[in-house]
Amino acid sequence: MTAHSTPVWLISGCSTGFGRELAQQTIARGFKVVVTARHTDAIADLVDGHDNALAVALDVTQQASIDQAVKAALDAFGTIDVLVNNAGYGYQSSVEEGVESEIRAQFDANVFGLFALTRAVLPVMRKARSGHVINITSVAGLIGFASSGYYSASKHAVEGWSDALALEAGPLGIHVTCVEPGPFRTDWAGRSLHQTPSTLPEYAETAAARMKATAENSGTQKGDPARAASAMIAITEEDHPPRHLVMGAWGHEAVISKLKERLAEVEAWKQTSVGTDFPE
């Protein structure tokens, strides 16, 4: 639960998708909201006419931009109660055909930018002994999918890092939640997805087929971004919010199935695992 009845939110990546929907709903509820995007003209309409909202330019891959955005939030509202790390994008390719520059650029945004923004906000939450960090990862942060090896890797990195952050920040009153959406009806595939087409015939039925399906299914996903945003707001009002929040029925089933499969495999190989210790 946030420390203030009118909490201050800082949301990255508000020009489209979950970030935009979350900005609209938090502003409508009267929260104080710092709405960010790389270019403020993409978010000006969100804050127009609202004295509880501030539009700030933020490029999470640039430390100076991060520092300026956090300073603007503190100058305007005095604190930050909820940080939503939403900025980032997808990249699809087969693992073998991944382009180095594309891979590194995605990690700069999805991983290192998220780390840097959180580090900039943590001192504020640490001093207040309260706060909530929400990291928008993906079902791909818990499961690897063909064509999404590098995207999955970026989200897996955030998941592991969030485990550590929760252990360190939890005793200070700071909650950490990873939100893991499955397929949602946003414009992710149209505006937030880069692809390196697979041309090797060996990957036609795996990576190439999934890239094709991603494009064809865009706009028909079952997930409702408005309901997802409402759910994210709701967990910040809980005394004991979840460490993981999987979004959507498809995602929930996929994650449960994967975890059961993994547990069964680990248990099946128990004797080999414990046999690698020094003898008693």
Short mmCIF file of C-alpha atoms in Angstrom, two decimals:
data_model
loop_
_atom_site.label_atom_id
_atom_site.label_comp_id
_atom_site.label_asym_id
_atom_site.label_seq_id
_atom_site.Cartn_x
_atom_site.Cartn_y
_atom_site.Cartn_z
CA MET A 1 0.00 0.00 0.00
CA THR A 2 1.37 3.42 -0.89
CA ALA A 3 2.16 5.88 1.86
CA HIS A 4 -0.17 8.63 0.64
CA SER A 5 -3.90 8.73 0.01
CA THR A 6 -3.08 10.61 -3.19
CA PRO A 7 -0.04 8.67 -4.40
CA VAL A 8 2.52 9.96 -6.85
CA TRP A 9 3.13 7.71 -9.86
CA LEU A 10 6.00 7.84 -12.34
CA ILE A 11 5.25 5.79 -15.45
CA SER A 12 7.72 5.22 -18.27
CA GLY A 13 6.65 4.61 -21.86
CA CYS A 14 3.23 6.28 -21.88
CA SER A 15 2.85 7.05 -25.57
CA THR A 16 1.13 3.73 -26.35
CA GLY A 17 -0.12 0.46 -24.89
CA PHE A 18 -0.16 -0.34 -21.20
CA GLY A 19 1.64 2.87 -20.27
CA ARG A 20 -0.92 5.07 -21.96
CA GLU A 21 -3.87 3.19 -20.48
CA LEU A 22 -2.34 3.25 -17.02
CA ALA A 23 -1.66 6.98 -17.30
CA GLN A 24 -5.25 7.68 -18.28
CA GLN A 25 -6.69 5.69 -15.39
CA THR A 26 -4.37 7.00 -12.67
CA ILE A 27 -4.95 10.60 -13.77
CA ALA A 28 -8.72 10.02 -13.81
CA ARG A 29 -8.56 8.70 -10.25
CA GLY A 30 -6.95 11.92 -9.09
CA PHE A 31 -3.50 10.50 -8.44
CA LYS A 32 -0.49 12.69 -9.07
CA VAL A 33 1.07 11.25 -12.20
CA VAL A 34 4.32 11.91 -14.03
CA VAL A 35 3.63 10.76 -17.58
CA THR A 36 6.71 10.12 -19.68
CA ALA A 37 7.75 9.33 -23.23
CA ARG A 38 10.77 10.08 -25.36
CA HIS A 39 8.83 12.94 -26.96
CA THR A 40 6.27 14.89 -24.94
CA ASP A 41 4.13 15.69 -27.97
CA ALA A 42 3.07 12.02 -27.90
CA ILE A 43 1.64 12.40 -24.37
CA ALA A 44 0.55 16.04 -24.24
CA ASP A 45 -3.11 15.07 -24.63
CA LEU A 46 -2.94 12.87 -21.53
CA VAL A 47 -2.10 15.75 -19.21
CA ASP A 48 -4.04 18.52 -20.95
CA GLY A 49 -6.44 20.11 -18.45
CA HIS A 50 -5.19 18.05 -15.49
CA ASP A 51 -3.29 19.83 -12.72
CA ASN A 52 -2.47 16.46 -11.14
CA ALA A 53 -0.42 15.31 -14.13
CA LEU A 54 2.92 16.30 -15.61
CA ALA A 55 4.32 15.33 -19.02
CA VAL A 56 8.08 14.81 -19.00
CA ALA A 57 10.49 13.70 -21.72
CA LEU A 58 12.26 10.48 -20.77
CA ASP A 59 14.64 8.28 -22.71
CA VAL A 60 15.55 5.44 -20.35
CA THR A 61 18.71 4.71 -22.32
CA GLN A 62 20.15 8.13 -21.38
CA GLN A 63 21.21 8.74 -17.77
CA ALA A 64 20.89 12.52 -18.08
CA SER A 65 17.29 12.12 -19.28
CA ILE A 66 16.53 9.83 -16.33
CA ASP A 67 18.02 12.27 -13.84
CA GLN A 68 16.06 15.17 -15.33
CA ALA A 69 12.77 13.24 -15.27
CA VAL A 70 13.16 12.18 -11.63
CA LYS A 71 14.08 15.73 -10.66
CA ALA A 72 11.00 17.07 -12.47
CA ALA A 73 8.81 14.59 -10.60
CA LEU A 74 10.24 15.59 -7.24
CA ASP A 75 10.07 19.30 -8.03
CA ALA A 76 6.40 18.98 -9.00
CA PHE A 77 5.09 16.51 -6.41
CA GLY A 78 7.77 16.08 -3.75
CA THR A 79 8.02 12.30 -3.84
CA ILE A 80 7.47 9.15 -5.91
CA ASP A 81 5.30 6.40 -4.43
CA VAL A 82 4.87 4.11 -7.44
CA LEU A 83 7.36 3.56 -10.25
CA VAL A 84 6.09 1.69 -13.30
CA ASN A 85 8.88 0.50 -15.58
CA ASN A 86 6.93 0.08 -18.80
CA ALA A 87 9.28 1.51 -21.45
CA GLY A 88 10.71 -1.07 -23.80
CA TYR A 89 9.95 -2.98 -26.96
CA GLY A 90 10.01 -6.39 -28.58
CA TYR A 91 12.49 -7.95 -30.95
CA GLN A 92 11.92 -11.14 -32.90
CA SER A 93 14.43 -13.24 -34.80
CA SER A 94 15.77 -16.73 -34.65
CA VAL A 95 18.62 -16.95 -32.17
CA GLU A 96 21.09 -17.72 -34.96
CA GLU A 97 19.98 -14.80 -37.13
CA GLY A 98 19.80 -12.17 -34.41
CA VAL A 99 21.48 -8.87 -35.30
CA GLU A 100 24.00 -7.69 -32.72
CA SER A 101 23.02 -4.02 -32.90
CA GLU A 102 19.32 -4.88 -32.50
CA ILE A 103 20.02 -7.17 -29.55
CA ARG A 104 22.12 -4.61 -27.71
CA ALA A 105 19.66 -1.77 -28.37
CA GLN A 106 16.83 -3.85 -26.94
CA PHE A 107 18.81 -4.68 -23.81
CA ASP A 108 19.67 -0.98 -23.40
CA ALA A 109 15.95 -0.16 -23.27
CA ASN A 110 14.39 -3.24 -21.68
CA VAL A 111 17.09 -4.05 -19.15
CA PHE A 112 19.75 -1.43 -18.53
CA GLY A 113 17.33 1.48 -18.87
CA LEU A 114 14.93 -0.14 -16.41
CA PHE A 115 17.80 -0.75 -13.99
CA ALA A 116 18.99 2.84 -14.25
CA LEU A 117 15.57 4.42 -13.75
CA THR A 118 14.90 2.26 -10.72
CA ARG A 119 18.27 3.15 -9.20
CA ALA A 120 17.39 6.83 -9.62
CA VAL A 121 14.05 6.41 -7.80
CA LEU A 122 15.12 4.03 -5.02
CA PRO A 123 16.74 6.71 -2.82
CA VAL A 124 13.39 8.51 -2.64
CA MET A 125 11.53 5.34 -1.64
CA ARG A 126 14.28 4.25 0.75
CA LYS A 127 14.12 7.53 2.66
CA ALA A 128 10.32 7.32 2.79
CA ARG A 129 10.46 3.65 3.85
CA SER A 130 7.66 2.94 1.39
CA GLY A 131 6.99 2.56 -2.30
CA HIS A 132 6.11 0.10 -5.04
CA VAL A 133 8.20 -0.77 -8.10
CA ILE A 134 6.17 -2.39 -10.88
CA ASN A 135 8.17 -3.91 -13.73
CA ILE A 136 6.24 -4.75 -16.88
CA THR A 137 7.93 -7.91 -18.09
CA SER A 138 6.06 -10.60 -20.03
CA VAL A 139 5.02 -14.22 -19.98
CA ALA A 140 8.22 -14.43 -22.06
CA GLY A 141 10.08 -13.50 -18.88
CA LEU A 142 9.07 -16.89 -17.49
CA ILE A 143 8.93 -18.94 -20.69
CA GLY A 144 11.15 -18.87 -23.78
CA PHE A 145 9.38 -18.81 -27.15
CA ALA A 146 10.72 -19.51 -30.63
CA SER A 147 11.60 -16.21 -32.38
CA SER A 148 11.70 -14.37 -29.03
CA GLY A 149 15.00 -15.62 -27.64
CA TYR A 150 16.51 -12.17 -27.15
CA TYR A 151 13.27 -10.54 -26.01
CA SER A 152 12.73 -13.41 -23.56
CA ALA A 153 16.30 -13.02 -22.34
CA SER A 154 15.73 -9.33 -21.62
CA LYS A 155 12.59 -10.09 -19.63
CA HIS A 156 14.20 -13.04 -17.81
CA ALA A 157 16.97 -10.63 -16.77
CA VAL A 158 14.44 -8.25 -15.25
CA GLU A 159 12.71 -11.11 -13.44
CA GLY A 160 15.93 -12.31 -11.79
CA TRP A 161 16.99 -8.78 -10.91
CA SER A 162 13.54 -8.14 -9.40
CA ASP A 163 13.97 -11.17 -7.12
CA ALA A 164 17.13 -9.58 -5.73
CA LEU A 165 15.53 -6.13 -5.47
CA ALA A 166 12.57 -7.56 -3.54
CA LEU A 167 14.92 -9.13 -0.98
CA GLU A 168 16.90 -5.93 -0.55
CA ALA A 169 14.09 -3.40 -0.67
CA GLY A 170 11.35 -5.41 1.01
CA PRO A 171 12.71 -4.82 4.55
CA LEU A 172 12.65 -1.09 3.75
CA GLY A 173 8.92 -1.12 3.01
CA ILE A 174 9.31 -1.16 -0.77
CA HIS A 175 7.22 -3.66 -2.73
CA VAL A 176 8.33 -5.16 -6.05
CA THR A 177 5.94 -6.69 -8.58
CA CYS A 178 6.63 -8.10 -12.02
CA VAL A 179 3.58 -7.89 -14.25
CA GLU A 180 3.72 -10.61 -16.89
CA PRO A 181 1.21 -10.08 -19.71
CA GLY A 182 0.37 -12.69 -22.27
CA PRO A 183 -1.19 -11.56 -25.57
CA PHE A 184 -3.02 -8.23 -25.14
CA ARG A 185 -4.83 -6.07 -27.65
CA THR A 186 -2.34 -3.21 -27.76
CA ASP A 187 -0.43 -1.87 -30.76
CA TRP A 188 2.70 -3.70 -29.57
CA ALA A 189 3.12 -5.68 -32.78
CA GLY A 190 2.57 -2.63 -34.96
CA ARG A 191 4.64 0.01 -33.17
CA SER A 192 6.76 -1.68 -30.50
CA LEU A 193 8.12 -4.73 -32.27
CA HIS A 194 11.29 -5.03 -34.34
CA GLN A 195 11.90 -8.12 -36.44
CA THR A 196 14.77 -9.71 -38.31
CA PRO A 197 12.99 -12.11 -40.68
CA SER A 198 14.23 -15.68 -40.64
CA THR A 199 15.44 -16.79 -44.05
CA LEU A 200 16.94 -20.14 -43.09
CA PRO A 201 14.64 -23.02 -44.08
CA GLU A 202 15.59 -24.94 -40.94
CA TYR A 203 13.64 -22.38 -38.84
CA ALA A 204 10.57 -22.16 -41.08
CA GLU A 205 8.37 -24.13 -38.69
CA THR A 206 9.65 -22.49 -35.49
CA ALA A 207 10.92 -18.91 -35.48
CA ALA A 208 9.52 -17.90 -38.86
CA ALA A 209 6.13 -19.46 -38.18
CA ARG A 210 5.79 -17.66 -34.86
CA MET A 211 6.78 -14.29 -36.35
CA LYS A 212 4.12 -14.75 -38.99
CA ALA A 213 1.51 -15.67 -36.38
CA THR A 214 2.41 -12.60 -34.29
CA ALA A 215 1.64 -10.30 -37.20
CA GLU A 216 -1.55 -12.12 -38.21
CA ASN A 217 -3.02 -12.21 -34.69
CA SER A 218 -2.40 -8.57 -33.86
CA GLY A 219 -5.68 -6.88 -32.94
CA THR A 220 -7.48 -10.09 -32.00
CA GLN A 221 -5.78 -10.87 -28.69
CA LYS A 222 -8.05 -11.67 -25.73
CA GLY A 223 -6.26 -9.42 -23.25
CA ASP A 224 -7.93 -6.08 -22.42
CA PRO A 225 -5.38 -3.31 -21.66
CA ALA A 226 -7.95 -1.30 -19.67
CA ARG A 227 -8.63 -4.20 -17.32
CA ALA A 228 -4.91 -4.84 -17.01
CA ALA A 229 -4.31 -1.24 -15.97
CA SER A 230 -7.09 -1.45 -13.38
CA ALA A 231 -5.50 -4.60 -11.97
CA MET A 232 -2.12 -2.89 -11.67
CA ILE A 233 -3.66 0.01 -9.79
CA ALA A 234 -5.49 -2.38 -7.48
CA ILE A 235 -2.35 -4.21 -6.36
CA THR A 236 -0.74 -0.94 -5.21
CA GLU A 237 -3.62 -0.60 -2.73
CA GLU A 238 -2.90 -3.98 -1.14
CA ASP A 239 -0.86 -4.39 2.04
CA HIS A 240 0.72 -7.53 0.56
CA PRO A 241 0.84 -7.14 -3.23
CA PRO A 242 1.97 -10.07 -5.38
CA ARG A 243 5.57 -10.52 -6.40
CA HIS A 244 4.28 -11.86 -9.74
CA LEU A 245 1.07 -10.92 -11.54
CA VAL A 246 0.46 -12.88 -14.74
CA MET A 247 -2.03 -11.15 -17.03
CA GLY A 248 -4.59 -12.92 -19.20
CA ALA A 249 -6.04 -16.43 -19.22
CA TRP A 250 -3.67 -17.68 -21.93
CA GLY A 251 -0.65 -16.38 -20.08
CA HIS A 252 -1.81 -17.79 -16.76
CA GLU A 253 -2.29 -21.27 -18.21
CA ALA A 254 1.03 -21.16 -20.07
CA VAL A 255 2.97 -20.15 -16.96
CA ILE A 256 1.31 -22.75 -14.73
CA SER A 257 2.02 -25.47 -17.30
CA LYS A 258 5.66 -24.41 -17.66
CA LEU A 259 6.27 -24.30 -13.91
CA LYS A 260 4.75 -27.75 -13.42
CA GLU A 261 6.88 -29.12 -16.26
CA ARG A 262 10.02 -27.56 -14.79
CA LEU A 263 9.32 -28.81 -11.28
CA ALA A 264 8.70 -32.33 -12.56
CA GLU A 265 12.01 -32.32 -14.42
CA VAL A 266 13.97 -31.01 -11.43
CA GLU A 267 12.42 -33.65 -9.19
CA ALA A 268 13.06 -36.43 -11.74
CA TRP A 269 16.77 -35.59 -11.73
CA LYS A 270 17.05 -35.18 -7.95
CA GLN A 271 19.50 -38.04 -7.41
CA THR A 272 21.86 -36.70 -10.06
CA SER A 273 21.59 -33.21 -8.57
CA VAL A 274 22.29 -34.15 -4.94
CA GLY A 275 24.95 -36.62 -6.06
CA THR A 276 27.22 -33.74 -7.10
CA ASP A 277 27.87 -32.75 -3.45
CA PHE A 278 30.95 -33.95 -1.58
CA PRO A 279 30.21 -37.26 0.19
CA GLU A 280 29.24 -37.00 3.86
#
